[in-house]
Short mmCIF file of C-alpha atoms in Angstrom, two decimals:
data_model
loop_
_atom_site.label_atom_id
_atom_site.label_comp_id
_atom_site.label_asym_id
_atom_site.label_seq_id
_atom_site.Cartn_x
_atom_site.Cartn_y
_atom_site.Cartn_z
CA MET T 1 -71.28 -19.62 12.34
CA LYS T 2 -74.52 -17.67 12.72
CA ASN T 3 -73.95 -17.27 16.47
CA PHE T 4 -70.31 -16.20 16.18
CA THR T 5 -70.23 -13.01 18.23
CA GLN T 6 -67.44 -10.49 18.64
CA TYR T 7 -66.84 -11.70 22.19
CA LYS T 8 -66.31 -15.27 21.03
CA LEU T 9 -63.84 -13.88 18.51
CA ILE T 10 -62.08 -11.96 21.29
CA ILE T 11 -61.75 -15.14 23.37
CA PHE T 12 -60.36 -17.13 20.43
CA VAL T 13 -57.84 -14.39 19.59
CA ALA T 14 -56.84 -14.14 23.27
CA ILE T 15 -56.19 -17.91 23.36
CA PHE T 16 -54.21 -17.62 20.10
CA LEU T 17 -52.11 -14.74 21.48
CA THR T 18 -51.47 -16.47 24.81
CA THR T 19 -50.46 -19.74 23.16
CA PHE T 20 -48.35 -18.68 20.19
CA PHE T 21 -47.07 -15.17 20.97
CA ASN T 22 -45.66 -15.69 24.46
CA LEU T 23 -42.82 -18.15 24.08
CA SER T 24 -40.38 -15.61 25.53
CA PHE T 25 -42.75 -14.85 28.43
CA PHE T 26 -43.22 -18.46 29.46
CA LYS T 27 -39.53 -19.31 28.98
CA SER T 28 -38.64 -16.47 31.35
CA ILE T 29 -41.14 -17.71 33.92
CA ILE T 30 -39.97 -21.33 33.70
CA THR T 31 -36.38 -20.14 34.14
CA THR T 32 -37.44 -18.49 37.41
CA TYR T 33 -39.98 -21.13 38.44
CA PRO T 34 -38.87 -24.56 37.11
CA PHE T 35 -41.75 -26.67 35.76
CA THR T 36 -41.99 -29.02 38.75
CA GLY T 37 -44.26 -29.55 41.79
CA THR T 38 -46.45 -26.62 42.78
CA ASN T 39 -44.75 -24.46 40.16
CA ILE T 40 -46.90 -26.25 37.56
CA ILE T 41 -50.00 -24.86 39.28
CA TYR T 42 -48.42 -21.39 39.36
CA LEU T 43 -47.59 -21.55 35.64
CA LEU T 44 -51.15 -22.61 34.77
CA SER T 45 -52.53 -19.81 36.91
CA ILE T 46 -50.34 -17.23 35.13
CA THR T 47 -51.64 -18.57 31.82
CA PHE T 48 -55.24 -18.03 32.89
CA VAL T 49 -54.48 -14.56 34.28
CA LEU T 50 -52.77 -13.50 31.05
CA LEU T 51 -55.62 -14.91 28.96
CA ALA T 52 -58.28 -13.21 31.11
CA LEU T 53 -56.36 -9.92 31.03
CA ILE T 54 -56.20 -9.94 27.22
CA VAL T 55 -59.93 -10.71 27.02
CA PHE T 56 -60.66 -7.91 29.51
CA LEU T 57 -58.67 -5.31 27.54
CA PHE T 58 -60.17 -6.25 24.17
CA SER T 59 -63.68 -6.31 25.62
CA LEU T 60 -63.28 -2.79 26.99
CA VAL T 61 -62.75 -1.38 23.48
CA ALA T 62 -65.02 -3.80 21.62
CA SER T 63 -67.76 -2.45 19.37
CA LYS T 64 -69.21 -3.07 15.93
CA TYR T 65 -66.68 -0.68 14.38
CA THR T 66 -63.56 -1.26 16.51
CA THR T 67 -63.23 -4.98 17.29
CA LYS T 68 -61.90 -6.20 13.95
CA PRO T 69 -59.47 -3.29 13.30
CA ILE T 70 -58.06 -3.48 16.83
CA LEU T 71 -57.59 -7.26 16.72
CA ILE T 72 -55.88 -7.07 13.31
CA ILE T 73 -53.53 -4.27 14.44
CA VAL T 74 -52.67 -6.12 17.65
CA LEU T 75 -51.94 -9.36 15.75
CA PHE T 76 -49.66 -7.57 13.29
CA VAL T 77 -47.70 -5.67 15.93
CA SER T 78 -47.56 -8.69 18.25
CA SER T 79 -46.17 -10.89 15.47
CA PHE T 80 -43.22 -8.50 15.09
CA THR T 81 -42.86 -8.26 18.86
CA ALA T 82 -42.90 -12.05 19.23
CA TYR T 83 -40.16 -12.41 16.62
CA PHE T 84 -37.78 -9.93 18.25
CA MET T 85 -38.43 -11.21 21.77
CA ASP T 86 -38.06 -14.88 20.74
CA THR T 87 -35.02 -14.27 18.52
CA TYR T 88 -33.01 -11.57 20.31
CA HIS T 89 -34.68 -11.74 23.76
CA VAL T 90 -35.16 -7.98 23.78
CA VAL T 91 -37.89 -6.21 25.74
CA ILE T 92 -40.33 -3.88 23.98
CA ASP T 93 -40.51 -1.11 26.55
CA THR T 94 -41.01 2.65 26.18
CA GLU T 95 -37.41 3.39 25.20
CA MET T 96 -37.30 0.50 22.72
CA ILE T 97 -40.37 1.99 21.04
CA ARG T 98 -38.65 5.38 20.91
CA ASN T 99 -35.53 3.76 19.46
CA THR T 100 -37.63 1.92 16.87
CA LEU T 101 -39.41 5.08 15.75
CA GLN T 102 -36.06 6.87 15.39
CA THR T 103 -34.50 4.05 13.35
CA ASN T 104 -34.13 4.70 9.64
CA LEU T 105 -34.86 2.31 6.77
CA SER T 106 -31.21 1.40 6.30
CA GLU T 107 -30.86 0.26 9.91
CA SER T 108 -34.18 -1.59 9.77
CA SER T 109 -33.05 -3.60 6.75
CA ASP T 110 -30.35 -5.22 8.89
CA LEU T 111 -33.13 -6.78 10.97
CA PHE T 112 -35.03 -8.23 8.00
CA SER T 113 -34.96 -12.03 7.68
CA PHE T 114 -36.93 -14.96 6.27
CA GLN T 115 -37.82 -16.01 9.80
CA LEU T 116 -39.31 -12.57 10.44
CA VAL T 117 -41.45 -12.98 7.31
CA LEU T 118 -42.67 -16.37 8.60
CA TYR T 119 -43.59 -14.92 12.00
CA VAL T 120 -45.54 -12.06 10.43
CA LEU T 121 -47.20 -14.31 7.83
CA LEU T 122 -48.26 -17.10 10.21
CA LEU T 123 -49.04 -15.02 13.29
CA GLY T 124 -50.10 -11.75 11.67
CA VAL T 125 -51.25 -11.89 8.05
CA ILE T 126 -53.16 -15.19 7.90
CA PRO T 127 -55.08 -14.73 11.21
CA SER T 128 -55.86 -11.14 10.22
CA LEU T 129 -57.30 -12.26 6.87
CA ILE T 130 -59.49 -14.80 8.65
CA ILE T 131 -60.76 -12.12 11.04
CA TYR T 132 -61.33 -9.69 8.17
CA LYS T 133 -63.47 -12.18 6.22
CA LEU T 134 -65.28 -13.60 9.25
CA LYS T 135 -68.94 -12.63 9.47
CA ILE T 136 -69.79 -11.54 13.01
CA ASN T 137 -73.31 -11.64 14.34
CA TYR T 138 -73.94 -8.27 15.97
CA ARG T 139 -77.00 -8.37 18.20
CA PRO T 140 -79.28 -5.49 19.27
CA LEU T 141 -77.57 -2.76 21.30
CA LYS T 142 -78.93 -3.90 24.69
CA SER T 143 -77.80 -7.47 24.06
CA GLU T 144 -74.35 -6.26 22.98
CA ILE T 145 -73.99 -4.11 26.11
CA PHE T 146 -75.04 -7.08 28.29
CA ALA T 147 -72.56 -9.39 26.53
CA LYS T 148 -69.82 -6.78 26.94
CA LEU T 149 -70.46 -6.37 30.66
CA LYS T 150 -70.71 -10.14 31.15
CA THR T 151 -67.36 -10.75 29.41
CA ILE T 152 -65.64 -7.94 31.31
CA ILE T 153 -66.99 -9.11 34.70
CA ILE T 154 -66.16 -12.79 34.10
CA SER T 155 -62.60 -11.98 32.95
CA LEU T 156 -62.10 -9.72 35.97
CA LEU T 157 -63.44 -12.41 38.31
CA VAL T 158 -61.02 -14.96 36.85
CA ILE T 159 -58.10 -12.58 37.43
CA VAL T 160 -59.17 -11.71 41.00
CA ILE T 161 -60.03 -15.28 42.05
CA VAL T 162 -56.80 -16.75 40.67
CA ILE T 163 -54.60 -14.08 42.25
CA LEU T 164 -56.37 -14.22 45.62
CA SER T 165 -56.28 -18.03 45.65
CA LEU T 166 -52.51 -17.94 45.22
CA SER T 167 -51.90 -14.63 46.97
CA LYS T 168 -48.60 -15.64 48.56
CA PHE T 169 -47.15 -16.61 45.17
CA TYR T 170 -48.43 -13.49 43.38
CA THR T 171 -47.17 -11.18 46.12
CA SER T 172 -43.69 -12.58 45.50
CA PHE T 173 -44.20 -12.66 41.72
CA PHE T 174 -45.12 -8.96 41.46
CA ARG T 175 -42.58 -7.71 44.02
CA GLU T 176 -39.52 -9.84 43.39
CA HIS T 177 -39.84 -10.63 39.68
CA LYS T 178 -41.19 -7.46 38.06
CA PRO T 179 -39.04 -7.87 34.91
CA LEU T 180 -40.96 -11.05 34.00
CA ARG T 181 -43.99 -9.01 33.02
CA TYR T 182 -41.91 -7.13 30.43
CA HIS T 183 -42.21 -10.22 28.20
CA ALA T 184 -46.03 -10.45 28.27
CA ASN T 185 -47.27 -10.05 24.68
CA PRO T 186 -49.30 -7.94 23.81
CA ILE T 187 -49.91 -6.55 27.32
CA PHE T 188 -46.52 -4.93 27.89
CA TRP T 189 -46.04 -3.36 24.46
CA ILE T 190 -49.55 -1.86 24.67
CA TYR T 191 -48.67 -0.41 28.08
CA SER T 192 -45.32 0.83 26.72
CA ILE T 193 -46.96 2.65 23.80
CA GLY T 194 -49.29 4.39 26.23
CA ASN T 195 -46.32 5.30 28.40
CA TYR T 196 -44.37 6.52 25.35
CA ILE T 197 -47.25 8.76 24.25
CA ASN T 198 -47.60 10.12 27.78
CA LYS T 199 -43.86 10.91 27.98
CA THR T 200 -43.53 12.27 24.45
CA ILE T 201 -46.63 14.29 23.66
CA ASN T 202 -46.47 17.78 25.10
CA SER T 203 -49.46 19.82 26.18
CA GLY T 204 -48.13 22.76 24.21
CA PRO T 205 -45.28 23.88 21.95
CA ILE T 206 -41.77 23.00 23.13
CA VAL T 207 -40.02 26.00 24.64
CA LEU T 208 -36.28 25.46 24.53
CA GLU T 209 -34.63 26.41 27.81
CA VAL T 210 -31.38 28.26 27.23
CA ILE T 211 -28.62 27.29 29.65
CA GLY T 212 -25.15 28.69 30.27
CA LYS T 213 -26.12 32.24 29.29
CA ASP T 214 -23.23 33.51 31.40
CA ALA T 215 -20.66 31.37 29.60
CA LYS T 216 -17.35 33.10 28.94
CA PHE T 217 -13.79 31.99 28.30
CA SER T 218 -11.36 31.99 31.20
CA PRO T 219 -8.63 34.66 31.23
CA GLU T 220 -6.04 31.92 30.62
CA GLU T 221 -7.87 30.80 27.48
CA ILE T 222 -8.10 34.36 26.17
CA LYS T 223 -4.36 34.92 26.70
CA ASN T 224 -3.40 31.60 25.15
CA ASN T 225 -2.19 31.78 21.56
CA LYS T 226 -3.06 28.14 20.91
CA LYS T 227 -6.73 27.39 20.36
CA GLU T 228 -8.55 24.15 21.11
CA LEU T 229 -9.17 21.51 18.46
CA LEU T 230 -11.16 18.58 19.83
CA VAL T 231 -12.61 15.57 18.03
CA MET T 232 -15.40 13.83 19.95
CA VAL T 233 -16.08 10.33 18.61
CA VAL T 234 -19.44 8.89 19.62
CA GLY T 235 -19.12 5.13 19.33
CA GLU T 236 -21.89 2.63 18.66
CA ALA T 237 -22.60 -0.51 20.72
CA ALA T 238 -18.97 -0.95 21.80
CA ARG T 239 -18.85 -2.74 25.12
CA ALA T 240 -15.83 -2.32 27.37
CA ASN T 241 -14.88 -5.95 27.88
CA ARG T 242 -14.16 -6.54 24.16
CA PHE T 243 -11.34 -3.99 24.18
CA SER T 244 -7.88 -5.50 24.69
CA LEU T 245 -7.05 -2.19 26.40
CA ASN T 246 -9.36 -3.42 29.15
CA GLY T 247 -7.74 -6.84 29.42
CA TYR T 248 -9.69 -8.73 26.76
CA LYS T 249 -7.72 -11.83 25.74
CA ARG T 250 -7.87 -11.00 22.03
CA GLU T 251 -5.83 -8.18 20.54
CA THR T 252 -8.64 -5.90 19.39
CA ASN T 253 -6.67 -2.66 19.95
CA PRO T 254 -3.28 -3.27 18.29
CA LEU T 255 -2.96 0.30 17.00
CA LEU T 256 -4.35 2.22 19.97
CA LYS T 257 -1.98 0.47 22.38
CA LYS T 258 0.89 2.11 20.45
CA GLU T 259 -0.52 5.59 21.09
CA ASP T 260 -0.23 7.53 24.34
CA ILE T 261 -3.94 7.22 25.05
CA VAL T 262 -5.68 7.34 28.41
CA ASN T 263 -8.09 4.44 28.71
CA PHE T 264 -11.19 4.54 30.93
CA PRO T 265 -11.97 0.92 31.85
CA ASN T 266 -14.91 1.78 34.11
CA MET T 267 -17.09 4.03 31.94
CA TYR T 268 -20.86 3.51 32.03
CA SER T 269 -23.64 4.66 29.74
CA CYS T 270 -26.69 6.77 30.45
CA GLY T 271 -29.00 4.36 28.63
CA THR T 272 -29.00 1.09 26.72
CA SER T 273 -30.07 2.52 23.36
CA THR T 274 -28.83 5.26 21.05
CA ALA T 275 -32.11 7.18 21.37
CA VAL T 276 -31.49 7.61 25.11
CA SER T 277 -27.72 7.61 25.50
CA VAL T 278 -26.72 10.11 22.82
CA PRO T 279 -29.00 13.00 23.90
CA CYS T 280 -28.41 12.12 27.56
CA MET T 281 -24.60 12.16 27.35
CA PHE T 282 -24.59 15.67 25.88
CA SER T 283 -27.27 16.97 28.26
CA ILE T 284 -26.81 18.78 31.55
CA TYR T 285 -28.86 16.09 33.27
CA THR T 286 -27.48 13.01 34.96
CA ARG T 287 -28.88 9.59 34.11
CA SER T 288 -31.22 9.68 37.12
CA GLN T 289 -32.51 13.14 36.15
CA TYR T 290 -32.76 12.73 32.39
CA THR T 291 -36.08 12.24 30.60
CA TYR T 292 -36.95 12.55 26.93
CA LYS T 293 -39.00 15.71 27.55
CA LYS T 294 -36.18 17.35 29.50
CA GLY T 295 -33.76 16.44 26.75
CA ILE T 296 -35.71 18.02 23.90
CA SER T 297 -36.67 21.13 25.86
CA THR T 298 -33.24 22.00 27.28
CA GLU T 299 -30.12 23.11 25.44
CA ASN T 300 -27.18 20.70 25.54
CA VAL T 301 -23.42 21.23 25.88
CA ILE T 302 -23.09 21.60 22.09
CA ASP T 303 -25.50 24.53 22.30
CA VAL T 304 -23.61 26.14 25.20
CA LEU T 305 -20.36 26.02 23.23
CA ASN T 306 -22.06 27.17 20.03
CA ASN T 307 -23.76 30.11 21.77
CA THR T 308 -20.37 31.61 22.61
CA LYS T 309 -19.96 32.29 18.87
CA LYS T 310 -16.29 31.43 19.35
CA VAL T 311 -16.34 27.64 19.11
CA ASN T 312 -16.88 26.31 15.59
CA ILE T 313 -18.85 23.07 15.71
CA LEU T 314 -19.31 20.40 13.07
CA TRP T 315 -21.29 17.18 13.52
CA ARG T 316 -20.65 14.39 11.02
CA ASP T 317 -22.93 11.38 11.26
CA ASN T 318 -22.44 7.87 9.90
CA ASN T 319 -25.23 6.51 12.10
CA SER T 320 -28.97 7.23 12.03
CA ASP T 321 -28.76 10.88 13.21
CA SER T 322 -27.78 12.99 16.22
CA LYS T 323 -31.02 12.22 18.11
CA GLY T 324 -31.70 15.94 18.37
CA VAL T 325 -28.30 16.95 19.77
CA ALA T 326 -27.01 18.72 16.64
CA LEU T 327 -30.20 20.47 15.54
CA ARG T 328 -28.67 23.93 15.93
CA VAL T 329 -25.15 23.37 14.55
CA ASP T 330 -23.61 22.39 11.21
CA TYR T 331 -24.62 18.79 10.46
CA GLN T 332 -23.44 16.46 7.69
CA ASN T 333 -24.93 13.05 6.87
CA PHE T 334 -22.12 10.62 6.03
CA LYS T 335 -24.49 7.69 5.46
CA ASP T 336 -24.94 9.21 2.01
CA PRO T 337 -22.49 7.80 -0.61
CA LYS T 338 -22.65 11.17 -2.34
CA VAL T 339 -20.98 12.69 0.74
CA ASN T 340 -18.98 9.77 2.12
CA THR T 341 -16.45 8.66 -0.51
CA ILE T 342 -15.54 5.42 1.31
CA CYS T 343 -18.58 3.19 0.75
CA GLU T 344 -18.91 -0.39 -0.49
CA ASN T 345 -21.97 -2.59 -1.03
CA GLY T 346 -24.20 0.09 0.45
CA GLU T 347 -22.14 0.34 3.64
CA CYS T 348 -20.41 3.69 4.27
CA ARG T 349 -17.31 3.46 6.45
CA ASP T 350 -16.58 5.53 9.52
CA GLU T 351 -13.15 6.58 8.22
CA GLY T 352 -14.92 8.46 5.43
CA MET T 353 -15.87 11.07 8.04
CA LEU T 354 -12.22 12.18 8.20
CA ILE T 355 -12.10 13.20 4.55
CA GLY T 356 -12.35 16.96 4.11
CA LEU T 357 -11.86 17.79 7.80
CA ASP T 358 -8.61 19.54 6.90
CA LYS T 359 -10.65 22.03 4.86
CA PHE T 360 -12.94 22.72 7.84
CA ILE T 361 -9.90 23.31 10.07
CA GLU T 362 -8.26 25.57 7.47
CA LYS T 363 -11.49 27.57 7.15
CA HIS T 364 -11.50 28.23 10.91
CA LYS T 365 -7.77 28.64 11.34
CA ASN T 366 -6.70 29.99 14.76
CA GLU T 367 -10.21 29.45 16.16
CA ASP T 368 -11.59 26.92 18.66
CA MET T 369 -13.19 23.87 17.06
CA LEU T 370 -15.25 20.88 18.17
CA ILE T 371 -15.79 18.14 15.62
CA VAL T 372 -18.19 15.32 16.52
CA LEU T 373 -17.97 12.06 14.57
CA HIS T 374 -20.91 9.70 15.18
CA GLN T 375 -19.83 6.19 14.23
CA MET T 376 -21.70 3.28 12.72
CA GLY T 377 -19.29 1.30 14.88
CA ASN T 378 -20.63 -2.06 16.05
CA HIS T 379 -24.24 -1.54 15.05
CA GLY T 380 -25.96 -4.94 15.16
CA PRO T 381 -27.16 -7.47 14.39
CA ALA T 382 -25.23 -7.51 11.08
CA TYR T 383 -21.80 -7.02 12.66
CA TYR T 384 -20.13 -8.61 9.64
CA LYS T 385 -21.13 -5.58 7.55
CA ARG T 386 -19.47 -3.09 9.89
CA TYR T 387 -15.89 -3.54 8.71
CA PRO T 388 -13.96 -3.90 5.44
CA LYS T 389 -12.90 -7.43 4.45
CA GLU T 390 -9.26 -6.84 5.44
CA PHE T 391 -10.33 -6.51 9.09
CA GLU T 392 -11.81 -10.01 9.21
CA LYS T 393 -9.09 -11.30 11.53
CA PHE T 394 -11.22 -13.45 13.82
CA LYS T 395 -12.93 -16.37 12.06
CA PRO T 396 -15.36 -17.97 11.41
CA VAL T 397 -17.84 -15.09 11.50
CA CYS T 398 -21.61 -14.95 11.69
CA LYS T 399 -22.73 -13.68 8.28
CA THR T 400 -26.44 -13.31 8.98
CA ASN T 401 -28.59 -10.98 11.03
CA GLN T 402 -30.29 -14.01 12.61
CA LEU T 403 -27.76 -14.33 15.39
CA GLU T 404 -29.50 -17.30 16.98
CA GLN T 405 -28.54 -19.35 13.91
CA CYS T 406 -24.83 -18.78 14.61
CA THR T 407 -22.66 -20.07 17.40
CA GLN T 408 -21.76 -17.59 20.11
CA GLU T 409 -18.15 -17.79 18.89
CA GLU T 410 -19.17 -16.76 15.34
CA VAL T 411 -21.21 -13.83 16.67
CA GLY T 412 -18.30 -12.79 18.89
CA ASN T 413 -15.81 -13.04 16.01
CA ALA T 414 -17.84 -10.70 13.79
CA TYR T 415 -18.31 -8.28 16.70
CA ASP T 416 -14.59 -8.31 17.56
CA ASN T 417 -13.66 -7.61 13.94
CA ALA T 418 -15.85 -4.50 14.11
CA ILE T 419 -14.01 -3.43 17.31
CA LEU T 420 -10.76 -3.97 15.41
CA TYR T 421 -11.99 -1.57 12.72
CA THR T 422 -12.91 1.01 15.37
CA ASP T 423 -9.35 0.66 16.70
CA TYR T 424 -8.09 1.50 13.20
CA PHE T 425 -10.53 4.41 12.82
CA LEU T 426 -9.58 5.96 16.18
CA SER T 427 -5.87 5.50 15.47
CA LYS T 428 -6.30 7.17 12.08
CA THR T 429 -8.18 10.06 13.74
CA ILE T 430 -5.40 10.51 16.29
CA ASN T 431 -2.78 10.60 13.54
CA PHE T 432 -4.89 13.11 11.65
CA LEU T 433 -4.87 15.36 14.74
CA LYS T 434 -1.13 15.03 15.34
CA GLN T 435 -0.35 17.30 12.38
CA TYR T 436 -2.18 20.13 14.17
CA SER T 437 -0.67 19.66 17.64
CA ASN T 438 1.95 22.40 17.20
CA ASP T 439 -0.71 25.01 16.47
CA TYR T 440 -3.64 23.78 18.61
CA HIS T 441 -4.37 22.10 21.90
CA THR T 442 -5.53 18.93 20.20
CA GLY T 443 -7.52 16.16 21.76
CA LEU T 444 -9.74 13.17 21.06
CA ILE T 445 -12.49 11.84 23.31
CA TYR T 446 -14.02 8.49 22.41
CA MET T 447 -17.13 7.27 24.19
CA SER T 448 -19.52 4.57 23.02
CA ASP T 449 -23.23 5.25 23.35
CA HIS T 450 -24.06 1.90 24.98
CA GLY T 451 -22.86 -1.68 25.11
CA GLU T 452 -24.16 -4.87 23.50
CA SER T 453 -25.27 -8.38 24.48
CA LEU T 454 -23.77 -11.14 22.35
CA GLY T 455 -25.78 -14.14 23.48
CA GLU T 456 -24.96 -14.15 27.18
CA ASN T 457 -27.93 -15.70 28.99
CA GLY T 458 -29.73 -15.81 25.64
CA LEU T 459 -29.69 -11.99 25.24
CA TYR T 460 -28.69 -10.22 22.03
CA LEU T 461 -28.30 -6.58 20.96
CA HIS T 462 -29.24 -3.90 23.50
CA GLY T 463 -32.18 -1.81 24.74
CA MET T 464 -33.06 -3.68 27.93
CA PRO T 465 -34.58 -1.48 30.67
CA TYR T 466 -31.56 0.05 32.42
CA LEU T 467 -32.27 -1.32 35.89
CA ILE T 468 -32.32 -4.92 34.67
CA ALA T 469 -29.91 -4.57 31.75
CA PRO T 470 -26.80 -6.74 31.99
CA ASP T 471 -23.41 -5.10 32.47
CA GLU T 472 -22.58 -5.86 28.83
CA GLN T 473 -25.19 -3.28 27.71
CA ARG T 474 -24.14 -0.55 30.16
CA HIS T 475 -20.34 -0.88 30.51
CA ILE T 476 -18.85 0.94 27.53
CA GLY T 477 -15.55 1.50 25.77
CA SER T 478 -14.03 4.94 26.31
CA LEU T 479 -10.62 6.59 25.91
CA MET T 480 -8.93 9.95 25.40
CA TRP T 481 -5.81 11.26 23.64
CA PHE T 482 -4.15 14.67 23.86
CA GLY T 483 -1.58 16.05 21.46
CA ASP T 484 0.37 18.43 23.70
CA ASP T 485 1.19 18.99 27.37
CA ASP T 486 -1.90 21.09 28.14
CA ILE T 487 -3.33 17.98 29.82
CA ASP T 488 -1.07 16.01 32.16
CA THR T 489 -1.82 12.53 30.80
CA GLN T 490 0.34 10.85 33.43
CA LYS T 491 -1.72 12.50 36.16
CA LEU T 492 -4.92 11.58 34.33
CA LYS T 493 -3.84 7.94 34.17
CA THR T 494 -3.53 7.82 37.97
CA TYR T 495 -7.30 8.07 38.34
CA SER T 496 -8.59 6.95 34.93
CA ASN T 497 -9.68 3.58 36.37
CA LYS T 498 -12.22 5.26 38.64
CA ARG T 499 -15.87 4.73 37.79
CA PHE T 500 -17.06 7.41 35.38
CA SER T 501 -20.19 7.73 33.27
CA GLN T 502 -21.64 9.73 30.41
CA ASP T 503 -22.86 12.16 33.09
CA ASN T 504 -19.29 13.53 33.12
CA LEU T 505 -19.17 14.46 29.43
CA PHE T 506 -21.10 17.75 29.66
CA HIS T 507 -18.67 19.23 32.19
CA THR T 508 -15.56 17.66 30.62
CA LEU T 509 -16.29 19.36 27.28
CA LEU T 510 -16.86 22.74 28.94
CA GLY T 511 -13.63 22.27 30.90
CA PHE T 512 -11.60 21.36 27.82
CA PHE T 513 -12.59 24.65 26.17
CA GLU T 514 -11.94 26.48 29.46
CA LEU T 515 -15.42 27.93 29.59
CA GLU T 516 -16.59 29.58 32.79
CA THR T 517 -20.32 29.27 33.50
CA ASN T 518 -22.60 28.49 36.41
CA VAL T 519 -23.71 25.22 34.76
CA TYR T 520 -20.14 23.87 34.87
CA LYS T 521 -19.28 21.55 37.77
CA LYS T 522 -15.57 21.08 38.29
CA ASP T 523 -16.03 17.89 40.29
CA MET T 524 -17.82 16.35 37.26
CA ASP T 525 -15.04 17.33 34.83
CA ILE T 526 -12.83 14.29 34.24
CA LEU T 527 -9.93 16.50 33.13
CA ALA T 528 -10.12 19.06 35.96
CA ASN T 529 -7.35 17.55 38.09
CA ALA T 530 -5.07 16.87 35.11
CA ARG T 531 -5.21 20.30 33.50
CA LYS T 532 -1.95 22.25 33.72
#
């Protein structure tokens, strides 16, 4: 062991990472290039390229004081990454990192499992302890520099020679199958962290851009004796094709089908995670324009309404938080059992957000109001926790967060039961609003933040990069209800099956409150052609 240098350690760790941390990566490649004929050569070449690339990256940052800490950190993070990629087939990209950092402890606990502990213990803790205790022979500075350069050059030569030798294959591989690289561990998550830092860290203090300064109520709104009372329900992970309103074979919307709702069967999300979709749907930017930096440095539609000083806004949250949307309005955390009176076994129910709303409405009597209710909804992977026992209609259900241990039917049953509870919650919200329909123009808008994968093609949960995400993660449940004849629901139903997206929400909310401003686009307002 006297001659065990840091570069030998780097090579051993690189082999360990390539072999045991990249099951998802190699499974994805074999799915695209079946392990037969010349594809075997291609697979071996990819293995060598990945190995050489890991060695190259570690060698760049290697030194007496950095090698061990960096290797230990990479092993720990990569063990978590390997577990989530192998188990749920998710991709750890920039937005997944943002979503992870914005996830609270309660949500994280749903992901904890014995299998996760095994991954971290066997792939993270034990190898890290070995590295920590290993005595490395550090040579004189000149020798270390020479060894560093030699390792870097050799690893680069391996990469270049392999790629050039199979240039036709790699040209196709990089152009036609870009998503395959998303599974490379630790290469892609390291790249994603760098990308996240680049997108998130600002060069200076955030200056909030005020929009809609010219906002004013239309003459019709000023003359009208009846004020607006709107409840906006932000759903969680509710995909469109599990709603019986959209033709799903199971009756998951028995109560909503009895109401005069307007269903939107072709509604699409702005992102595939809460951290992207929620701020994006309330922002002035379309999905193609939206970035995290734009989102945090520009006022949203909640701000525009709030700045009028004539719309009273309340945000109640039974999810993680508002993702920055409600920073400047009244905000209440209904994940807290001290606030939410309908909680059991540590799980606070969405219907608890309705309690006490009558007092808010009474306080602002004869004034415009927007109430936002952010659901826990179908938050995975522990779908079985998302509904009270009496809503367990579809059985048997998956009663673990390790979805791969359940059949797809069991996962689907638990998920559908949670949709059934959302049906109940929305129906209860509508009936709550009905009592105010004589005095207010009442309305409810429901829009899920994103969809969810339930094992299709081996994918679970959500958060895939939007361009390669399956329809299940982007196609969302959405509906509206109105309590009086201010909105012609029959007219609205004639075009409700058109393709809409969360891009429309900003302008639809401004239109509902009849606000005139240069940031309002009538052609983006879903209700514009149905307003009387």
